[in-house]
Amino acid sequence: MRRGWFLPIAATLGFAFLYLPIMSLVVFSFNESKLVTVWSGFSTKWYGELFADPQMLGAAWLSLQIAFFSATIALVLGTLCAVALVRFKRFRGRTVLAGAVSAPLVMPDVITGLALLLLFVAMEGLVGWPSGRGVLTITIAHATFCTAYVTVVVQSRLSDLDLSLEEAAMDLGATPVRVFFDITLPIIAPALISGWLLAFTLSLDDLVIASFVSGPGSSTLPMVIFSKVRLGVSPDVNALATIIIGVVALGVIGATLFSMRSGRARRA
Amino acid sequence: MAKKPQLAYETRPWRDPAAKPFVRIKNVTKKFGDVLAVHDVSLDIFKSELFCLLGGSGSGKSTLLRMLAGFESPSSGTIEIDGQDMTFEPPYDRPVNMMFQSYALFPHMNVEQNIAYGLKRDHLPAAEIRDRVAELLALVKLQDYGRRKPNQLSGGQRQRVALARALAKRPKLLLLDEPLGALDKKLREETQFELVKIQESLGVTFIVVTHDQEEAMTLATRIGVMNQGEIAMIGEPTDIYEYPNSRFVAGFIGSVNMVEGIVTEDEPDHVRIRSAELGCDIYVGHGVDCAPDQILWWAIRPEKMELSRDRPEGLNGANVTRGIVEEIAYLGDISLYQIVLESGKRVRVSQTNSVRGNPDAITWEETVYITWGDNAGSVLTV
Amino acid sequence: MTTLDSRLPPPRRLRPWHGLERRLRDVGISGRTLVIAAPAIWLTIFFLVPLVVVFGISLATKQFGRPPYSPLLTTDEGKVQLTLHLSNYVRLFTDPLYVAAYLSSIRIALVATLITLVIGYPMAYAIARAPDKWRNILLMLVILPFWTSFLLRVYALSGFMRGNGVINQILGVFGIEPLVMMQTDFAVYVGIVYTYLPFMILPLYTNLVKLDTSLLEASADLGSRPWQTFLSVTLPLSLPGIVAGSMLVFIPAIGEFVIPSLLGGPETLMIGRVLWDEFFAATNWPRASAVAMAMLVVVVIPILLLQKAQDAVVERGK
């Protein structure tokens, strides 16, 4: 078929739309002036300021910790959930479980955040746990909505898995638990990794739910950024954004190259 | 052509009523919800047999195999292997291994690791596992492929790895689910031969599930033909082909001409059947267990009949009919003739092409006579 | 060859799991039960129960103190009394703010989804038709923004569109008056399209890349012009991708809070923002709960039902 001119142009414009704002943000993070939109000379002073800001650094560290733990909890729960939904076709409450695990995907963050806060307040009143809001409540909240995403990722990989592989292992003398660790787990490992990364990113990125369930002294990075940018431009946020974009870009490019290479090896 | 494990007549254990079966399936039924997958199947299989379960899709052959492996448990009935009740034993506690239709090679393990997997589950010493794996790689002629991953192997190589893996634990019984199904025709013929050779040299009992009748005929010591969850017939390949016990078996294996008829003479040493479809009487040279005037069916293979331009003598005024050649399929070694009888019934007759480029061969639109011997066809009551 | 059986140790003894499994099974717990129970219990406590709590509190009234709502159950001389207030729900219908906020959320999400589709479809199609070596790179460029912070991308856009932002500076070079883009509904549309574009492109790409090009050739062979082929073959076949992508944009857009609060103006009404303000600014927890319940009924449940219907159609298609 003859290649038209429309598609390349549309795609170019689309990618320009996606990338120009990010580019300008990166460029202006090296701007001398506090005015983030007027170029006045190259400088890395905003990076210096960023790394001298204890509030920002503390929030970043807190967010990373929360993201790590909630992604790990979500990985375990989501994998179990996916195994239950894919492998056990009939059990009581299957529909409820399937609904409860996929509902957070369509639930607006404001509802999830509000609901969990009200639960934590009610639980504290009834059983005294969790006492106050903070890292623990944010981690629980993030683990809950991330479980949904992990489940979806693992579920799709698991349902592609040839059942006869597991049967073959069992036939060769492996008990069901062994089969899971010897066969199922290694084969779905890529899905587990991407599920965990997805959960980690979502947790790191969440502003709304964390705002509801956090307490005094437990402001996450998005909460600090939000309070800064709400008041207007802030060059050290530009610097932070540039660092995050750089790290993510390296990671994504690396992963793409890796998967391209292993894809080629598989075809060979 | 594959060579079958040749057991001397007297050593065919299924012909010895006193022989002890190795696998005993007793009245096994399996229901999935309301669907009857396997219905009241009883089957004895003897040591060192290569038994084929032959049937179309949905005939229950795979379900029966999966019950032997332990992936499904029967709704009722029992399965004994080597004298032990295995009906509800989980797959990992059975002295049975299976070769899967998809081969089910573990994609994240190399060939050696795949073969060693079952041995590791038995906690054999590492040195012994190594020896055993080497031995098996030699057996399936893949010595140089031990470090390869399954996705780096051809279809035939994967098939052999799957076989080696299933044989690694030296199971008493090996189950093979469509073992040659994924191979192309030429490779399949070679592999059939190898499979039989390995089976013979190890003396393992094989149960093979297949939908391919040619495969079953060449491999099996005995065949169990399955239809709609039931065993339609059990017998040696020649029995199944030459002496089918029902219209289903006759029609399922090979091609066959089948006509309806009515018994007019019923003697201990012969019967005479009148068939309007055939346009003549059929004289059968042995007694048949039937009632006079019973309607029954007579089946004959295309190669059991002869064609001629001149009217042959026939047999006691029977076994000769006439028709017009409608189609000829030239297959090289034989030619297949489709002949329309006066009743409108179409009959297929095959003739060996023993003369090269025969200019005198029977051709289209010719009127020809068909004849057959008194023992060429099978009389079927069901 | 010696037989295997004689050399094998008895199998059972060597399975460390066996004892544990058996002991659990004795008290009626199988491995299967454990697998199901762990996520089920977690989701019950932290997902289902909270919704019940929200419903309960939506029937209370605001009061000063901790927690800032009236208790539903009170004990009066040993008698337990249940007090339910419907005032919050009545207010939702009588105060035009709420109805307007729901309607405008739906409108904004719908329009933004359509714009995203119009921009995303050609991009997805271009990637699907790109040469093999380009395809992975282009796909990576689509996915990359998704892994970076959502909040920072909205912030980047605000820097781009504000009064002295990049766009207006470029316009200034051509002597064009600066445009007011920030704090308008327009900025909210741009924000939604910008942040959710990858969600539209990916499912569309997955669908379009599977499109058999011989179908297009067959259509051309039978006399269709390219645009006719597109309308009669490509578009209908990509419908599942369109639906999936649109859902992925529409659903989160409707409850969006960050975009309207950073890019929108004071008159940009979206229900997520109303709930947020009700909770944080007015500290009216019961009212916020009622808004949440209404959102659940008006927005989330229809979407869930729609998805279920869609799954059923897909299932039947198989």
mmCIF file of C-alpha atoms in Angstrom, chain B residues 103-381:
data_model
loop_
_atom_site.group_PDB
_atom_site.id
_atom_site.type_symbol
_atom_site.label_atom_id
_atom_site.label_comp_id
_atom_site.label_asym_id
_atom_site.label_seq_id
_atom_site.Cartn_x
_atom_site.Cartn_y
_atom_site.Cartn_z
ATOM 1 C CA TYR B 103 5.280 -31.603 24.917
ATOM 2 C CA ALA B 104 4.979 -29.165 27.869
ATOM 3 C CA LEU B 105 8.732 -28.621 28.015
ATOM 4 C CA PHE B 106 9.595 -26.114 30.726
ATOM 5 C CA PRO B 107 10.635 -23.038 28.717
ATOM 6 C CA HIS B 108 12.917 -21.645 31.426
ATOM 7 C CA MET B 109 14.992 -24.839 31.737
ATOM 8 C CA ASN B 110 17.412 -26.289 29.233
ATOM 9 C CA VAL B 111 17.142 -29.799 27.846
ATOM 10 C CA GLU B 112 19.221 -31.379 30.624
ATOM 11 C CA GLN B 113 17.288 -29.595 33.346
ATOM 12 C CA ASN B 114 14.031 -30.679 31.776
ATOM 13 C CA ILE B 115 15.091 -34.307 31.739
ATOM 14 C CA ALA B 116 16.545 -34.130 35.235
ATOM 15 C CA TYR B 117 13.463 -32.500 36.741
ATOM 16 C CA GLY B 118 11.655 -35.693 37.698
ATOM 17 C CA LEU B 119 14.854 -37.275 39.027
ATOM 18 C CA LYS B 120 15.466 -34.282 41.255
ATOM 19 C CA ARG B 121 11.989 -34.647 42.671
ATOM 20 C CA ASP B 122 13.041 -38.144 43.746
ATOM 21 C CA HIS B 123 16.164 -36.735 45.412
ATOM 22 C CA LEU B 124 18.556 -38.940 43.520
ATOM 23 C CA PRO B 125 22.257 -38.202 44.056
ATOM 24 C CA ALA B 126 23.628 -35.590 41.644
ATOM 25 C CA ALA B 127 26.096 -37.990 40.023
ATOM 26 C CA GLU B 128 23.391 -40.483 39.285
ATOM 27 C CA ILE B 129 21.140 -37.816 37.834
ATOM 28 C CA ARG B 130 23.974 -36.738 35.561
ATOM 29 C CA ASP B 131 24.565 -40.283 34.351
ATOM 30 C CA ARG B 132 20.907 -40.912 33.809
ATOM 31 C CA VAL B 133 20.461 -37.678 31.835
ATOM 32 C CA ALA B 134 23.440 -38.542 29.628
ATOM 33 C CA GLU B 135 22.029 -42.013 29.070
ATOM 34 C CA LEU B 136 18.662 -40.600 28.045
ATOM 35 C CA LEU B 137 20.183 -37.974 25.772
ATOM 36 C CA ALA B 138 22.027 -40.788 24.025
ATOM 37 C CA LEU B 139 18.847 -42.813 23.803
ATOM 38 C CA VAL B 140 17.043 -40.023 21.952
ATOM 39 C CA LYS B 141 20.220 -39.008 20.058
ATOM 40 C CA LEU B 142 20.413 -35.473 21.433
ATOM 41 C CA GLN B 143 23.840 -35.654 23.114
ATOM 42 C CA ASP B 144 24.904 -32.282 21.740
ATOM 43 C CA TYR B 145 21.745 -30.447 22.663
ATOM 44 C CA GLY B 146 21.766 -30.705 26.457
ATOM 45 C CA ARG B 147 22.389 -27.000 27.044
ATOM 46 C CA ARG B 148 19.798 -25.749 24.592
ATOM 47 C CA LYS B 149 16.545 -24.190 25.656
ATOM 48 C CA PRO B 150 13.352 -25.733 24.248
ATOM 49 C CA ASN B 151 12.732 -22.721 21.994
ATOM 50 C CA GLN B 152 16.064 -23.418 20.266
ATOM 51 C CA LEU B 153 14.971 -26.892 19.161
ATOM 52 C CA SER B 154 13.032 -28.122 16.161
ATOM 53 C CA GLY B 155 9.695 -29.833 16.555
ATOM 54 C CA GLY B 156 11.178 -33.309 16.217
ATOM 55 C CA GLN B 157 13.880 -32.552 18.769
ATOM 56 C CA ARG B 158 11.344 -31.235 21.252
ATOM 57 C CA GLN B 159 9.335 -34.382 20.811
ATOM 58 C CA ARG B 160 12.395 -36.468 21.698
ATOM 59 C CA VAL B 161 13.198 -34.322 24.738
ATOM 60 C CA ALA B 162 9.645 -34.792 25.937
ATOM 61 C CA LEU B 163 10.020 -38.535 25.502
ATOM 62 C CA ALA B 164 13.343 -38.593 27.331
ATOM 63 C CA ARG B 165 11.906 -36.559 30.191
ATOM 64 C CA ALA B 166 8.934 -38.863 30.522
ATOM 65 C CA LEU B 167 11.199 -41.933 30.484
ATOM 66 C CA ALA B 168 13.712 -40.501 32.948
ATOM 67 C CA LYS B 169 12.054 -41.883 36.047
ATOM 68 C CA ARG B 170 11.765 -45.300 34.421
ATOM 69 C CA PRO B 171 8.025 -45.363 34.917
ATOM 70 C CA LYS B 172 6.183 -48.650 34.859
ATOM 71 C CA LEU B 173 3.695 -47.085 32.536
ATOM 72 C CA LEU B 174 4.167 -44.337 29.981
ATOM 73 C CA LEU B 175 1.205 -42.366 28.713
ATOM 74 C CA LEU B 176 1.559 -40.622 25.363
ATOM 75 C CA ASP B 177 -0.978 -38.041 24.269
ATOM 76 C CA GLU B 178 -0.916 -37.715 20.469
ATOM 77 C CA PRO B 179 2.861 -38.210 20.534
ATOM 78 C CA LEU B 180 3.353 -37.601 16.830
ATOM 79 C CA GLY B 181 0.519 -35.178 16.244
ATOM 80 C CA ALA B 182 2.677 -32.066 15.926
ATOM 81 C CA LEU B 183 5.180 -33.542 13.471
ATOM 82 C CA ASP B 184 5.039 -33.455 9.696
ATOM 83 C CA LYS B 185 4.344 -36.622 7.750
ATOM 84 C CA LYS B 186 7.893 -37.686 6.932
ATOM 85 C CA LEU B 187 9.208 -37.065 10.425
ATOM 86 C CA ARG B 188 6.239 -38.897 11.838
ATOM 87 C CA GLU B 189 7.075 -42.090 10.005
ATOM 88 C CA GLU B 190 10.679 -42.036 11.213
ATOM 89 C CA THR B 191 9.621 -41.243 14.755
ATOM 90 C CA GLN B 192 7.074 -44.036 14.846
ATOM 91 C CA PHE B 193 9.879 -46.441 14.205
ATOM 92 C CA GLU B 194 12.063 -44.954 16.931
ATOM 93 C CA LEU B 195 9.240 -44.931 19.417
ATOM 94 C CA VAL B 196 8.579 -48.605 18.911
ATOM 95 C CA LYS B 197 12.286 -49.403 19.135
ATOM 96 C CA ILE B 198 12.612 -47.578 22.439
ATOM 97 C CA GLN B 199 9.471 -49.178 23.776
ATOM 98 C CA GLU B 200 10.790 -52.611 22.856
ATOM 99 C CA SER B 201 14.229 -52.107 24.319
ATOM 100 C CA LEU B 202 12.988 -50.706 27.625
ATOM 101 C CA GLY B 203 10.035 -53.024 27.967
ATOM 102 C CA VAL B 204 7.871 -50.221 29.356
ATOM 103 C CA THR B 205 4.140 -50.397 28.935
ATOM 104 C CA PHE B 206 2.921 -47.640 26.606
ATOM 105 C CA ILE B 207 -0.571 -46.297 26.350
ATOM 106 C CA VAL B 208 -0.919 -43.992 23.360
ATOM 107 C CA VAL B 209 -3.848 -41.743 22.651
ATOM 108 C CA THR B 210 -4.323 -40.854 19.010
ATOM 109 C CA HIS B 211 -6.950 -39.832 16.522
ATOM 110 C CA ASP B 212 -4.808 -41.059 13.634
ATOM 111 C CA GLN B 213 -5.844 -44.564 12.647
ATOM 112 C CA GLU B 214 -2.748 -45.156 10.551
ATOM 113 C CA GLU B 215 -0.583 -44.306 13.552
ATOM 114 C CA ALA B 216 -2.576 -46.669 15.735
ATOM 115 C CA MET B 217 -2.364 -49.477 13.184
ATOM 116 C CA THR B 218 1.409 -49.217 12.823
ATOM 117 C CA LEU B 219 2.262 -48.710 16.484
ATOM 118 C CA ALA B 220 -0.102 -50.754 18.518
ATOM 119 C CA THR B 221 -0.084 -54.277 19.824
ATOM 120 C CA ARG B 222 -3.745 -53.702 20.544
ATOM 121 C CA ILE B 223 -6.144 -50.885 19.820
ATOM 122 C CA GLY B 224 -9.095 -49.704 21.866
ATOM 123 C CA VAL B 225 -11.490 -47.811 19.626
ATOM 124 C CA MET B 226 -13.466 -45.238 21.584
ATOM 125 C CA ASN B 227 -16.732 -43.621 20.646
ATOM 126 C CA GLN B 228 -18.812 -41.208 22.716
ATOM 127 C CA GLY B 229 -17.121 -42.132 25.965
ATOM 128 C CA GLU B 230 -17.380 -45.871 25.472
ATOM 129 C CA ILE B 231 -15.019 -48.523 24.179
ATOM 130 C CA ALA B 232 -16.414 -49.648 20.850
ATOM 131 C CA MET B 233 -13.924 -52.457 20.265
ATOM 132 C CA ILE B 234 -10.668 -53.788 21.640
ATOM 133 C CA GLY B 235 -8.419 -55.881 19.490
ATOM 134 C CA GLU B 236 -5.225 -56.343 17.561
ATOM 135 C CA PRO B 237 -4.909 -54.038 14.530
ATOM 136 C CA THR B 238 -5.788 -56.855 12.109
ATOM 137 C CA ASP B 239 -8.894 -57.731 14.119
ATOM 138 C CA ILE B 240 -10.014 -54.133 14.115
ATOM 139 C CA TYR B 241 -9.499 -53.759 10.382
ATOM 140 C CA GLU B 242 -10.585 -57.141 9.102
ATOM 141 C CA TYR B 243 -13.172 -58.138 11.672
ATOM 142 C CA PRO B 244 -14.860 -54.963 12.960
ATOM 143 C CA ASN B 245 -17.593 -55.678 15.460
ATOM 144 C CA SER B 246 -19.879 -52.805 14.565
ATOM 145 C CA ARG B 247 -20.773 -50.369 11.849
ATOM 146 C CA PHE B 248 -19.013 -47.617 13.822
ATOM 147 C CA VAL B 249 -15.682 -49.462 13.961
ATOM 148 C CA ALA B 250 -15.918 -50.568 10.329
ATOM 149 C CA GLY B 251 -16.574 -46.998 9.218
ATOM 150 C CA PHE B 252 -14.030 -45.400 11.548
ATOM 151 C CA ILE B 253 -11.027 -47.431 10.457
ATOM 152 C CA GLY B 254 -10.131 -47.297 6.781
ATOM 153 C CA SER B 255 -12.684 -46.903 4.051
ATOM 154 C CA VAL B 256 -15.510 -49.333 3.667
ATOM 155 C CA ASN B 257 -18.580 -50.056 1.587
ATOM 156 C CA MET B 258 -21.599 -50.791 3.700
ATOM 157 C CA VAL B 259 -24.950 -52.150 2.549
ATOM 158 C CA GLU B 260 -28.126 -53.157 4.289
ATOM 159 C CA GLY B 261 -29.529 -56.619 3.768
ATOM 160 C CA ILE B 262 -31.932 -59.260 5.023
ATOM 161 C CA VAL B 263 -31.068 -62.816 5.980
ATOM 162 C CA THR B 264 -32.699 -65.350 3.663
ATOM 163 C CA GLU B 265 -30.738 -68.475 4.536
ATOM 164 C CA ASP B 266 -29.331 -69.081 8.001
ATOM 165 C CA GLU B 267 -27.247 -72.259 8.192
ATOM 166 C CA PRO B 268 -24.459 -73.194 10.641
ATOM 167 C CA ASP B 269 -21.873 -73.116 7.846
ATOM 168 C CA HIS B 270 -23.172 -70.247 5.761
ATOM 169 C CA VAL B 271 -25.717 -67.472 5.456
ATOM 170 C CA ARG B 272 -27.278 -65.806 2.462
ATOM 171 C CA ILE B 273 -28.195 -62.151 2.628
ATOM 172 C CA ARG B 274 -30.413 -60.422 0.119
ATOM 173 C CA SER B 275 -29.434 -56.843 -0.480
ATOM 174 C CA ALA B 276 -31.581 -54.631 -2.674
ATOM 175 C CA GLU B 277 -28.961 -51.916 -2.506
ATOM 176 C CA LEU B 278 -26.306 -54.216 -3.910
ATOM 177 C CA GLY B 279 -28.642 -55.741 -6.472
ATOM 178 C CA CYS B 280 -27.618 -59.318 -5.640
ATOM 179 C CA ASP B 281 -27.354 -61.884 -2.883
ATOM 180 C CA ILE B 282 -24.388 -62.082 -0.565
ATOM 181 C CA TYR B 283 -23.117 -65.548 0.232
ATOM 182 C CA VAL B 284 -21.139 -65.624 3.465
ATOM 183 C CA GLY B 285 -19.076 -68.740 4.121
ATOM 184 C CA HIS B 286 -19.605 -68.961 7.868
ATOM 185 C CA GLY B 287 -22.433 -68.999 10.312
ATOM 186 C CA VAL B 288 -23.743 -65.768 11.798
ATOM 187 C CA ASP B 289 -25.486 -65.288 15.106
ATOM 188 C CA CYS B 290 -28.763 -63.852 13.854
ATOM 189 C CA ALA B 291 -32.427 -64.503 13.450
ATOM 190 C CA PRO B 292 -34.022 -65.377 10.101
ATOM 191 C CA ASP B 293 -35.366 -62.337 8.275
ATOM 192 C CA GLN B 294 -33.220 -60.101 10.439
ATOM 193 C CA ILE B 295 -32.066 -56.880 8.855
ATOM 194 C CA LEU B 296 -28.311 -56.471 9.137
ATOM 195 C CA TRP B 297 -25.365 -54.790 7.505
ATOM 196 C CA TRP B 298 -22.572 -56.103 5.419
ATOM 197 C CA ALA B 299 -19.298 -54.214 5.146
ATOM 198 C CA ILE B 300 -16.495 -54.790 2.684
ATOM 199 C CA ARG B 301 -13.197 -52.987 2.128
ATOM 200 C CA PRO B 302 -12.500 -51.622 -1.389
ATOM 201 C CA GLU B 303 -9.438 -53.841 -1.847
ATOM 202 C CA LYS B 304 -11.405 -57.013 -1.123
ATOM 203 C CA MET B 305 -13.406 -56.759 -4.354
ATOM 204 C CA GLU B 306 -12.491 -57.357 -7.964
ATOM 205 C CA LEU B 307 -13.531 -55.611 -11.148
ATOM 206 C CA SER B 308 -13.966 -57.216 -14.561
ATOM 207 C CA ARG B 309 -15.542 -56.425 -17.929
ATOM 208 C CA ASP B 310 -16.857 -59.964 -18.345
ATOM 209 C CA ARG B 311 -19.387 -61.439 -16.011
ATOM 210 C CA PRO B 312 -17.566 -63.666 -13.519
ATOM 211 C CA GLU B 313 -19.023 -66.904 -12.260
ATOM 212 C CA GLY B 314 -19.859 -65.809 -8.721
ATOM 213 C CA LEU B 315 -20.593 -68.152 -5.856
ATOM 214 C CA ASN B 316 -23.771 -70.177 -5.555
ATOM 215 C CA GLY B 317 -25.509 -67.544 -7.674
ATOM 216 C CA ALA B 318 -24.396 -64.717 -5.415
ATOM 217 C CA ASN B 319 -21.528 -62.264 -4.867
ATOM 218 C CA VAL B 320 -21.675 -60.683 -8.336
ATOM 219 C CA THR B 321 -23.181 -57.324 -9.172
ATOM 220 C CA ARG B 322 -22.972 -54.818 -11.976
ATOM 221 C CA GLY B 323 -22.459 -51.088 -12.267
ATOM 222 C CA ILE B 324 -21.073 -48.194 -14.267
ATOM 223 C CA VAL B 325 -17.719 -46.559 -13.554
ATOM 224 C CA GLU B 326 -18.401 -43.007 -12.441
ATOM 225 C CA GLU B 327 -15.071 -41.765 -11.115
ATOM 226 C CA ILE B 328 -11.498 -43.010 -11.138
ATOM 227 C CA ALA B 329 -8.850 -41.737 -8.718
ATOM 228 C CA TYR B 330 -5.385 -42.710 -9.844
ATOM 229 C CA LEU B 331 -3.136 -42.953 -6.759
ATOM 230 C CA GLY B 332 -0.085 -44.482 -8.378
ATOM 231 C CA ASP B 333 0.149 -47.861 -6.697
ATOM 232 C CA ILE B 334 -3.583 -48.369 -6.868
ATOM 233 C CA SER B 335 -6.558 -46.881 -8.603
ATOM 234 C CA LEU B 336 -9.790 -46.247 -6.803
ATOM 235 C CA TYR B 337 -12.983 -46.776 -8.796
ATOM 236 C CA GLN B 338 -16.332 -45.375 -7.821
ATOM 237 C CA ILE B 339 -19.086 -47.449 -9.363
ATOM 238 C CA VAL B 340 -22.794 -46.671 -9.488
ATOM 239 C CA LEU B 341 -24.912 -49.781 -9.060
ATOM 240 C CA GLU B 342 -28.339 -50.155 -10.622
ATOM 241 C CA SER B 343 -29.928 -49.249 -7.273
ATOM 242 C CA GLY B 344 -28.058 -45.932 -7.334
ATOM 243 C CA LYS B 345 -25.775 -47.093 -4.519
ATOM 244 C CA ARG B 346 -22.143 -46.051 -4.986
ATOM 245 C CA VAL B 347 -19.409 -48.583 -4.266
ATOM 246 C CA ARG B 348 -15.674 -48.034 -4.118
ATOM 247 C CA VAL B 349 -13.300 -50.672 -5.387
ATOM 248 C CA SER B 350 -9.537 -50.434 -5.451
ATOM 249 C CA GLN B 351 -7.368 -52.287 -7.960
ATOM 250 C CA THR B 352 -3.602 -52.659 -7.899
ATOM 251 C CA ASN B 353 -1.889 -51.115 -10.912
ATOM 252 C CA SER B 354 0.322 -54.087 -11.637
ATOM 253 C CA VAL B 355 0.829 -53.285 -15.329
ATOM 254 C CA ARG B 356 2.748 -50.131 -16.208
ATOM 255 C CA GLY B 357 0.702 -47.570 -18.146
ATOM 256 C CA ASN B 358 -1.936 -50.194 -18.851
ATOM 257 C CA PRO B 359 -3.740 -49.091 -22.065
ATOM 258 C CA ASP B 360 -6.409 -51.678 -21.458
ATOM 259 C CA ALA B 361 -7.393 -50.385 -18.002
ATOM 260 C CA ILE B 362 -11.051 -50.013 -17.155
ATOM 261 C CA THR B 363 -12.156 -46.475 -17.852
ATOM 262 C CA TRP B 364 -15.013 -44.020 -17.276
ATOM 263 C CA GLU B 365 -18.604 -44.911 -18.250
ATOM 264 C CA GLU B 366 -17.774 -48.571 -18.715
ATOM 265 C CA THR B 367 -20.138 -51.206 -17.426
ATOM 266 C CA VAL B 368 -18.252 -53.504 -15.081
ATOM 267 C CA TYR B 369 -18.895 -56.489 -12.841
ATOM 268 C CA ILE B 370 -17.873 -56.581 -9.190
ATOM 269 C CA THR B 371 -17.200 -59.808 -7.332
ATOM 270 C CA TRP B 372 -15.847 -60.940 -3.995
ATOM 271 C CA GLY B 373 -15.100 -64.038 -1.972
ATOM 272 C CA ASP B 374 -17.371 -65.679 0.569
ATOM 273 C CA ASN B 375 -15.198 -64.442 3.423
ATOM 274 C CA ALA B 376 -14.300 -60.983 2.129
ATOM 275 C CA GLY B 377 -16.860 -58.918 4.011
ATOM 276 C CA SER B 378 -18.045 -58.583 7.586
ATOM 277 C CA VAL B 379 -21.602 -59.179 8.679
ATOM 278 C CA LEU B 380 -22.568 -56.608 11.275
ATOM 279 C CA THR B 381 -25.617 -56.695 13.491
#
